[in-house]
Amino acid sequence: QVQLVESGGGVVQPGGSLRLSCAASGFTFSYFAMHWVRQVPGKGLEWLTFIRFDGSDKYYADSVKGRFTISRDNSKNTVYLQMSSLRPEDTAMYYCAKGYCGGDCSFDYWGQGTLVTVSS
Amino acid sequence: DIQMTQSPSSLSASVGDRVTITCRASQGISNNLAWYQQKSGKAPKLLIYAASSLQSGVPSRFSGSGSGTDFTLTISSLQPEDVAIYYCQKYNGAPWTFGQGTKVEIK
C-alpha cells in the first residue's frame, strides 16, 4: 500500500533553516510528481511546491519562493523540502502529497504530516 | 492567479440529508478540479478528481459535477462519518490552489 512518511519537523528560531523529508513506498516513486502542502492549525490548506516526476520542473507558491527548495532523490524514494529564512508565519503542519500522475494532477495520497514551529 | 471560492463556509445537516457544497473558480479551469475530505486531526483524502470522477474506495454517496468555473460536491445521504472539512482544489498548472474549506457538521 502507498505510504508517505514525513520527518524533520521541530522547533526552529526565526531566520533558521530546516529540512523536511518524505519517504515514499508502495508505488513506483520515479513515475509521479510530488508536492508539499502546509496547514496552519485551525486554518485551511496552502499548496507550497511541486516537483515533476523526473525533477525537471519545480514550482513554488509566492509565500515561499526564494526561501524554500524542493528536491527529490528517486534512488531513495524520497522528496525533500529545504526551508530557510524561516518566519513565525511558517509555523504549520507540513504534508507531502503524491501526484496522481507525473505532472499536473490531483493529489491521491498524503502523508500524516510533520509539525514545524518557528519561535524564539 | 486563479482564486477558488467555496460556499458555504460551514453547514449543519441531519443524517440522511442531501448536502451540496459549491466551488467557484475565478477563471475557467475546464474539469481540472478535485475535492478532498479532511477529518479532524487527519491528513486530507482525495474524494473526487477531474470534477466528477470518484476516487477508488470512496462511497458512492459522494459525487461531483461542473466544468469551467462552477463546481459542486454532493453528499446524497449524509452519514455521521462524513463530519469533516471539505476542500476543492484546481490543478491546471501552478499554483495548485485550494478553496477555503467547508465545514460539515451533523445537526
PDB file of C-alpha atoms in Angstrom:
ATOM      1  CA  GLN A   1       0.000   0.000   0.000  1.00  0.00           C
ATOM      2  CA  VAL A   2       1.099   3.564  -0.646  1.00  0.00           C
ATOM      3  CA  GLN A   3       2.816   5.201   2.299  1.00  0.00           C
ATOM      4  CA  LEU A   4       4.260   8.668   2.665  1.00  0.00           C
ATOM      5  CA  VAL A   5       6.142   9.372   5.878  1.00  0.00           C
ATOM      6  CA  GLU A   6       7.315  12.891   6.634  1.00  0.00           C
ATOM      7  CA  SER A   7      10.082  13.681   9.080  1.00  0.00           C
ATOM      8  CA  GLY A   8      12.333  16.542  10.081  1.00  0.00           C
ATOM      9  CA  GLY A   9       9.850  18.864  11.718  1.00  0.00           C
ATOM     10  CA  GLY A  10      10.533  20.564  15.018  1.00  0.00           C
ATOM     11  CA  VAL A  11      11.120  23.883  16.699  1.00  0.00           C
ATOM     12  CA  VAL A  12      13.401  26.385  14.973  1.00  0.00           C
ATOM     13  CA  GLN A  13      14.217  30.015  15.643  1.00  0.00           C
ATOM     14  CA  PRO A  14      13.159  32.777  13.234  1.00  0.00           C
ATOM     15  CA  GLY A  15      15.718  33.074  10.464  1.00  0.00           C
ATOM     16  CA  GLY A  16      16.722  29.460  10.877  1.00  0.00           C
ATOM     17  CA  SER A  17      16.637  26.533   8.497  1.00  0.00           C
ATOM     18  CA  LEU A  18      15.110  23.075   8.485  1.00  0.00           C
ATOM     19  CA  ARG A  19      14.970  20.206   6.008  1.00  0.00           C
ATOM     20  CA  LEU A  20      11.904  18.046   5.782  1.00  0.00           C
ATOM     21  CA  SER A  21      11.944  14.589   4.228  1.00  0.00           C
ATOM     22  CA  CYS A  22       9.126  12.473   2.859  1.00  0.00           C
ATOM     23  CA  ALA A  23       9.890   8.785   2.387  1.00  0.00           C
ATOM     24  CA  ALA A  24       7.640   7.045  -0.098  1.00  0.00           C
ATOM     25  CA  SER A  25       6.800   3.380  -0.504  1.00  0.00           C
ATOM     26  CA  GLY A  26       4.225   1.162  -2.150  1.00  0.00           C
ATOM     27  CA  PHE A  27       4.432   2.702  -5.628  1.00  0.00           C
ATOM     28  CA  THR A  28       6.981   3.491  -8.335  1.00  0.00           C
ATOM     29  CA  PHE A  29       8.157   6.792  -6.922  1.00  0.00           C
ATOM     30  CA  SER A  30      10.049   7.887 -10.049  1.00  0.00           C
ATOM     31  CA  TYR A  31       6.840   7.935 -12.110  1.00  0.00           C
ATOM     32  CA  PHE A  32       4.921  10.504 -10.062  1.00  0.00           C
ATOM     33  CA  ALA A  33       5.014  14.197  -9.236  1.00  0.00           C
ATOM     34  CA  MET A  34       5.261  15.205  -5.599  1.00  0.00           C
ATOM     35  CA  HIS A  35       4.043  18.235  -3.678  1.00  0.00           C
ATOM     36  CA  TRP A  36       4.339  19.877  -0.287  1.00  0.00           C
ATOM     37  CA  VAL A  37       1.288  21.448   1.340  1.00  0.00           C
ATOM     38  CA  ARG A  38       1.036  23.135   4.720  1.00  0.00           C
ATOM     39  CA  GLN A  39      -1.733  23.882   7.147  1.00  0.00           C
ATOM     40  CA  VAL A  40      -1.641  26.343   9.997  1.00  0.00           C
ATOM     41  CA  PRO A  41      -3.532  24.748  12.913  1.00  0.00           C
ATOM     42  CA  GLY A  42      -7.219  25.513  12.573  1.00  0.00           C
ATOM     43  CA  LYS A  43      -6.783  27.018   9.089  1.00  0.00           C
ATOM     44  CA  GLY A  44      -7.045  25.843   5.502  1.00  0.00           C
ATOM     45  CA  LEU A  45      -4.654  24.078   3.138  1.00  0.00           C
ATOM     46  CA  GLU A  46      -1.893  26.022   1.406  1.00  0.00           C
ATOM     47  CA  TRP A  47      -0.079  24.469  -1.548  1.00  0.00           C
ATOM     48  CA  LEU A  48       3.647  25.219  -1.372  1.00  0.00           C
ATOM     49  CA  THR A  49       5.644  23.491  -4.061  1.00  0.00           C
ATOM     50  CA  PHE A  50       5.691  20.870  -6.840  1.00  0.00           C
ATOM     51  CA  ILE A  51       8.360  18.734  -8.413  1.00  0.00           C
ATOM     52  CA  ARG A  52       7.805  16.765 -11.600  1.00  0.00           C
ATOM     53  CA  PHE A  53       8.422  13.003 -11.630  1.00  0.00           C
ATOM     54  CA  ASP A  54      11.932  13.426 -13.017  1.00  0.00           C
ATOM     55  CA  GLY A  55      12.775  16.646 -11.194  1.00  0.00           C
ATOM     56  CA  SER A  56      12.761  18.639 -14.439  1.00  0.00           C
ATOM     57  CA  ASP A  57      10.163  21.169 -13.288  1.00  0.00           C
ATOM     58  CA  LYS A  58       9.617  22.836  -9.963  1.00  0.00           C
ATOM     59  CA  TYR A  59       7.068  25.448  -8.933  1.00  0.00           C
ATOM     60  CA  TYR A  60       6.632  27.426  -5.746  1.00  0.00           C
ATOM     61  CA  ALA A  61       3.960  29.472  -4.034  1.00  0.00           C
ATOM     62  CA  ASP A  62       4.834  33.151  -3.798  1.00  0.00           C
ATOM     63  CA  SER A  63       4.833  32.872   0.009  1.00  0.00           C
ATOM     64  CA  VAL A  64       7.887  30.573  -0.038  1.00  0.00           C
ATOM     65  CA  LYS A  65       9.622  31.399  -3.319  1.00  0.00           C
ATOM     66  CA  GLY A  66      13.290  32.105  -2.753  1.00  0.00           C
ATOM     67  CA  ARG A  67      13.225  30.621   0.756  1.00  0.00           C
ATOM     68  CA  PHE A  68      12.115  27.018   0.219  1.00  0.00           C
ATOM     69  CA  THR A  69      13.579  24.459  -2.185  1.00  0.00           C
ATOM     70  CA  ILE A  70      12.041  21.175  -3.221  1.00  0.00           C
ATOM     71  CA  SER A  71      14.162  18.279  -4.421  1.00  0.00           C
ATOM     72  CA  ARG A  72      13.864  14.554  -4.858  1.00  0.00           C
ATOM     73  CA  ASP A  73      16.091  11.509  -4.912  1.00  0.00           C
ATOM     74  CA  ASN A  74      14.408   8.822  -6.991  1.00  0.00           C
ATOM     75  CA  SER A  75      17.039   6.295  -5.936  1.00  0.00           C
ATOM     76  CA  LYS A  76      15.958   6.783  -2.307  1.00  0.00           C
ATOM     77  CA  ASN A  77      12.213   7.241  -2.975  1.00  0.00           C
ATOM     78  CA  THR A  78      12.367  10.477  -1.044  1.00  0.00           C
ATOM     79  CA  VAL A  79      11.298  14.069  -1.602  1.00  0.00           C
ATOM     80  CA  TYR A  80      12.759  16.910   0.418  1.00  0.00           C
ATOM     81  CA  LEU A  81      11.796  20.423   1.406  1.00  0.00           C
ATOM     82  CA  GLN A  82      14.703  22.652   2.376  1.00  0.00           C
ATOM     83  CA  MET A  83      13.365  25.630   4.296  1.00  0.00           C
ATOM     84  CA  SER A  84      15.457  28.680   5.095  1.00  0.00           C
ATOM     85  CA  SER A  85      14.884  32.195   6.427  1.00  0.00           C
ATOM     86  CA  LEU A  86      12.022  30.775   8.435  1.00  0.00           C
ATOM     87  CA  ARG A  87       9.412  33.120   9.857  1.00  0.00           C
ATOM     88  CA  PRO A  88       6.848  32.686  12.649  1.00  0.00           C
ATOM     89  CA  GLU A  89       4.139  32.587   9.988  1.00  0.00           C
ATOM     90  CA  ASP A  90       5.742  29.420   8.579  1.00  0.00           C
ATOM     91  CA  THR A  91       4.566  27.582  11.692  1.00  0.00           C
ATOM     92  CA  ALA A  92       2.294  24.838  10.398  1.00  0.00           C
ATOM     93  CA  MET A  93       1.788  21.160   9.764  1.00  0.00           C
ATOM     94  CA  TYR A  94       3.653  20.226   6.596  1.00  0.00           C
ATOM     95  CA  TYR A  95       2.305  17.449   4.385  1.00  0.00           C
ATOM     96  CA  CYS A  96       3.850  15.789   1.386  1.00  0.00           C
ATOM     97  CA  ALA A  97       1.411  14.580  -1.234  1.00  0.00           C
ATOM     98  CA  LYS A  98       1.717  12.287  -4.238  1.00  0.00           C
ATOM     99  CA  GLY A  99       0.539  13.491  -7.609  1.00  0.00           C
ATOM    100  CA  TYR A 100      -1.927  11.290  -9.427  1.00  0.00           C
ATOM    101  CA  CYS A 101       0.418  11.463 -12.419  1.00  0.00           C
ATOM    102  CA  GLY A 102       3.893  12.585 -13.347  1.00  0.00           C
ATOM    103  CA  GLY A 103       2.904  16.194 -13.838  1.00  0.00           C
ATOM    104  CA  ASP A 104      -0.177  18.322 -13.288  1.00  0.00           C
ATOM    105  CA  CYS A 105      -2.789  16.223 -11.463  1.00  0.00           C
ATOM    106  CA  SER A 106      -4.691  15.987  -8.216  1.00  0.00           C
ATOM    107  CA  PHE A 107      -3.100  14.517  -5.086  1.00  0.00           C
ATOM    108  CA  ASP A 108      -4.118  10.921  -4.452  1.00  0.00           C
ATOM    109  CA  TYR A 109      -2.135  10.184  -1.292  1.00  0.00           C
ATOM    110  CA  TRP A 110      -0.944  12.319   1.599  1.00  0.00           C
ATOM    111  CA  GLY A 111       1.452  11.737   4.442  1.00  0.00           C
ATOM    112  CA  GLN A 112       0.466  12.183   8.069  1.00  0.00           C
ATOM    113  CA  GLY A 113       2.348  15.476   8.314  1.00  0.00           C
ATOM    114  CA  THR A 114       5.233  16.867  10.317  1.00  0.00           C
ATOM    115  CA  LEU A 115       4.868  19.910  12.544  1.00  0.00           C
ATOM    116  CA  VAL A 116       7.162  22.896  12.142  1.00  0.00           C
ATOM    117  CA  THR A 117       7.186  25.577  14.812  1.00  0.00           C
ATOM    118  CA  VAL A 118       9.120  28.789  14.241  1.00  0.00           C
ATOM    119  CA  SER A 119       9.594  30.541  17.541  1.00  0.00           C
ATOM    120  CA  SER A 120      12.277  32.153  19.636  1.00  0.00           C
TER     121      SER A 120
ATOM    122  CA  ASP B   1      -3.576  33.594 -10.118  1.00  0.00           C
ATOM    123  CA  ILE B   2      -6.905  31.776 -10.164  1.00  0.00           C
ATOM    124  CA  GLN B   3      -8.851  32.020  -6.907  1.00  0.00           C
ATOM    125  CA  MET B   4     -11.090  29.244  -5.620  1.00  0.00           C
ATOM    126  CA  THR B   5     -14.120  30.238  -3.542  1.00  0.00           C
ATOM    127  CA  GLN B   6     -16.252  27.724  -1.674  1.00  0.00           C
ATOM    128  CA  SER B   7     -19.701  28.178  -0.235  1.00  0.00           C
ATOM    129  CA  PRO B   8     -20.987  27.852   2.329  1.00  0.00           C
ATOM    130  CA  SER B   9     -18.088  28.066   4.776  1.00  0.00           C
ATOM    131  CA  SER B  10     -19.992  25.761   7.122  1.00  0.00           C
ATOM    132  CA  LEU B  11     -23.219  23.843   7.233  1.00  0.00           C
ATOM    133  CA  SER B  12     -25.181  21.690   9.614  1.00  0.00           C
ATOM    134  CA  ALA B  13     -27.490  18.985   8.327  1.00  0.00           C
ATOM    135  CA  SER B  14     -29.309  15.921   9.584  1.00  0.00           C
ATOM    136  CA  VAL B  15     -28.281  12.337   8.958  1.00  0.00           C
ATOM    137  CA  GLY B  16     -29.761  11.275   5.642  1.00  0.00           C
ATOM    138  CA  ASP B  17     -29.943  14.806   4.228  1.00  0.00           C
ATOM    139  CA  ARG B  18     -28.626  15.720   0.803  1.00  0.00           C
ATOM    140  CA  VAL B  19     -25.723  18.141   1.154  1.00  0.00           C
ATOM    141  CA  THR B  20     -24.305  20.361  -1.576  1.00  0.00           C
ATOM    142  CA  ILE B  21     -21.082  22.355  -1.489  1.00  0.00           C
ATOM    143  CA  THR B  22     -20.168  24.798  -4.235  1.00  0.00           C
ATOM    144  CA  CYS B  23     -16.751  25.813  -5.524  1.00  0.00           C
ATOM    145  CA  ARG B  24     -16.222  28.660  -7.966  1.00  0.00           C
ATOM    146  CA  ALA B  25     -13.027  29.389  -9.884  1.00  0.00           C
ATOM    147  CA  SER B  26     -12.196  32.973 -10.811  1.00  0.00           C
ATOM    148  CA  GLN B  27     -11.290  31.778 -14.327  1.00  0.00           C
ATOM    149  CA  GLY B  28     -12.192  28.695 -16.293  1.00  0.00           C
ATOM    150  CA  ILE B  29     -10.283  25.558 -15.336  1.00  0.00           C
ATOM    151  CA  SER B  30     -12.069  23.034 -17.576  1.00  0.00           C
ATOM    152  CA  ASN B  31     -12.586  19.951 -15.385  1.00  0.00           C
ATOM    153  CA  ASN B  32      -9.250  20.205 -13.548  1.00  0.00           C
ATOM    154  CA  LEU B  33     -10.830  20.169 -10.130  1.00  0.00           C
ATOM    155  CA  ALA B  34     -10.512  17.860  -7.134  1.00  0.00           C
ATOM    156  CA  TRP B  35     -12.381  17.540  -3.856  1.00  0.00           C
ATOM    157  CA  TYR B  36     -10.750  16.457  -0.598  1.00  0.00           C
ATOM    158  CA  GLN B  37     -12.135  15.461   2.767  1.00  0.00           C
ATOM    159  CA  GLN B  38     -10.210  16.235   5.946  1.00  0.00           C
ATOM    160  CA  LYS B  39     -11.339  14.771   9.222  1.00  0.00           C
ATOM    161  CA  SER B  40     -10.172  16.260  12.494  1.00  0.00           C
ATOM    162  CA  GLY B  41      -6.506  15.578  13.160  1.00  0.00           C
ATOM    163  CA  LYS B  42      -6.020  13.677   9.898  1.00  0.00           C
ATOM    164  CA  ALA B  43      -4.462  14.327   6.520  1.00  0.00           C
ATOM    165  CA  PRO B  44      -6.739  15.212   3.612  1.00  0.00           C
ATOM    166  CA  LYS B  45      -8.154  12.408   1.500  1.00  0.00           C
ATOM    167  CA  LEU B  46      -8.963  12.596  -2.207  1.00  0.00           C
ATOM    168  CA  LEU B  47     -12.675  12.101  -2.924  1.00  0.00           C
ATOM    169  CA  ILE B  48     -13.215  13.353  -6.467  1.00  0.00           C
ATOM    170  CA  TYR B  49     -10.856  14.200  -9.322  1.00  0.00           C
ATOM    171  CA  ALA B  50     -11.471  15.544 -12.814  1.00  0.00           C
ATOM    172  CA  ALA B  51     -14.539  17.276 -11.329  1.00  0.00           C
ATOM    173  CA  SER B  52     -16.716  14.170 -11.349  1.00  0.00           C
ATOM    174  CA  SER B  53     -14.574  11.029 -11.129  1.00  0.00           C
ATOM    175  CA  LEU B  54     -14.949   9.139  -7.865  1.00  0.00           C
ATOM    176  CA  GLN B  55     -11.657   8.054  -6.327  1.00  0.00           C
ATOM    177  CA  SER B  56     -11.377   4.331  -5.696  1.00  0.00           C
ATOM    178  CA  GLY B  57     -12.803   3.291  -2.330  1.00  0.00           C
ATOM    179  CA  VAL B  58     -14.877   6.437  -1.814  1.00  0.00           C
ATOM    180  CA  PRO B  59     -18.557   5.758  -1.051  1.00  0.00           C
ATOM    181  CA  SER B  60     -20.921   6.320  -3.926  1.00  0.00           C
ATOM    182  CA  ARG B  61     -22.967   8.833  -1.920  1.00  0.00           C
ATOM    183  CA  PHE B  62     -20.259  11.347  -2.856  1.00  0.00           C
ATOM    184  CA  SER B  63     -20.483  12.858  -6.324  1.00  0.00           C
ATOM    185  CA  GLY B  64     -19.049  15.829  -8.160  1.00  0.00           C
ATOM    186  CA  SER B  65     -20.176  17.887 -11.108  1.00  0.00           C
ATOM    187  CA  GLY B  66     -19.332  21.001 -13.044  1.00  0.00           C
ATOM    188  CA  SER B  67     -16.905  22.373 -15.562  1.00  0.00           C
ATOM    189  CA  GLY B  68     -15.344  25.704 -16.361  1.00  0.00           C
ATOM    190  CA  THR B  69     -15.851  27.897 -13.301  1.00  0.00           C
ATOM    191  CA  ASP B  70     -18.661  26.321 -11.276  1.00  0.00           C
ATOM    192  CA  PHE B  71     -18.419  23.012  -9.461  1.00  0.00           C
ATOM    193  CA  THR B  72     -20.433  21.079  -6.920  1.00  0.00           C
ATOM    194  CA  LEU B  73     -19.752  18.336  -4.400  1.00  0.00           C
ATOM    195  CA  THR B  74     -22.854  16.454  -3.318  1.00  0.00           C
ATOM    196  CA  ILE B  75     -23.317  14.017  -0.480  1.00  0.00           C
ATOM    197  CA  SER B  76     -26.558  12.245  -1.337  1.00  0.00           C
ATOM    198  CA  SER B  77     -27.303  10.971   2.177  1.00  0.00           C
ATOM    199  CA  LEU B  78     -25.207  12.485   4.949  1.00  0.00           C
ATOM    200  CA  GLN B  79     -23.700   9.997   7.382  1.00  0.00           C
ATOM    201  CA  PRO B  80     -22.124  10.652  10.794  1.00  0.00           C
ATOM    202  CA  GLU B  81     -18.719   9.659   9.441  1.00  0.00           C
ATOM    203  CA  ASP B  82     -18.943  12.465   6.851  1.00  0.00           C
ATOM    204  CA  VAL B  83     -18.307  15.114   9.515  1.00  0.00           C
ATOM    205  CA  ALA B  84     -15.225  16.836   8.136  1.00  0.00           C
ATOM    206  CA  ILE B  85     -13.927  19.860   6.277  1.00  0.00           C
ATOM    207  CA  TYR B  86     -14.158  19.625   2.501  1.00  0.00           C
ATOM    208  CA  TYR B  87     -11.783  21.437   0.162  1.00  0.00           C
ATOM    209  CA  CYS B  88     -11.862  21.966  -3.558  1.00  0.00           C
ATOM    210  CA  GLN B  89      -8.602  22.391  -5.492  1.00  0.00           C
ATOM    211  CA  LYS B  90      -7.712  23.410  -9.015  1.00  0.00           C
ATOM    212  CA  TYR B  91      -4.873  21.679 -10.803  1.00  0.00           C
ATOM    213  CA  ASN B  92      -4.490  23.231 -14.232  1.00  0.00           C
ATOM    214  CA  GLY B  93      -0.985  24.437 -13.515  1.00  0.00           C
ATOM    215  CA  ALA B  94       0.741  26.318 -10.717  1.00  0.00           C
ATOM    216  CA  PRO B  95      -0.368  27.295  -8.190  1.00  0.00           C
ATOM    217  CA  TRP B  96      -2.460  24.304  -7.140  1.00  0.00           C
ATOM    218  CA  THR B  97      -4.877  26.480  -5.184  1.00  0.00           C
ATOM    219  CA  PHE B  98      -7.342  25.186  -2.595  1.00  0.00           C
ATOM    220  CA  GLY B  99     -10.665  26.665  -1.650  1.00  0.00           C
ATOM    221  CA  GLN B 100     -11.001  27.931   1.906  1.00  0.00           C
ATOM    222  CA  GLY B 101     -12.914  24.857   3.034  1.00  0.00           C
ATOM    223  CA  THR B 102     -16.460  23.956   4.058  1.00  0.00           C
ATOM    224  CA  LYS B 103     -17.075  22.503   7.488  1.00  0.00           C
ATOM    225  CA  VAL B 104     -19.841  19.900   7.549  1.00  0.00           C
ATOM    226  CA  GLU B 105     -21.489  19.029  10.856  1.00  0.00           C
ATOM    227  CA  ILE B 106     -24.420  16.896  11.945  1.00  0.00           C
ATOM    228  CA  LYS B 107     -27.474  18.708  13.267  1.00  0.00           C
TER     229      LYS B 107
END
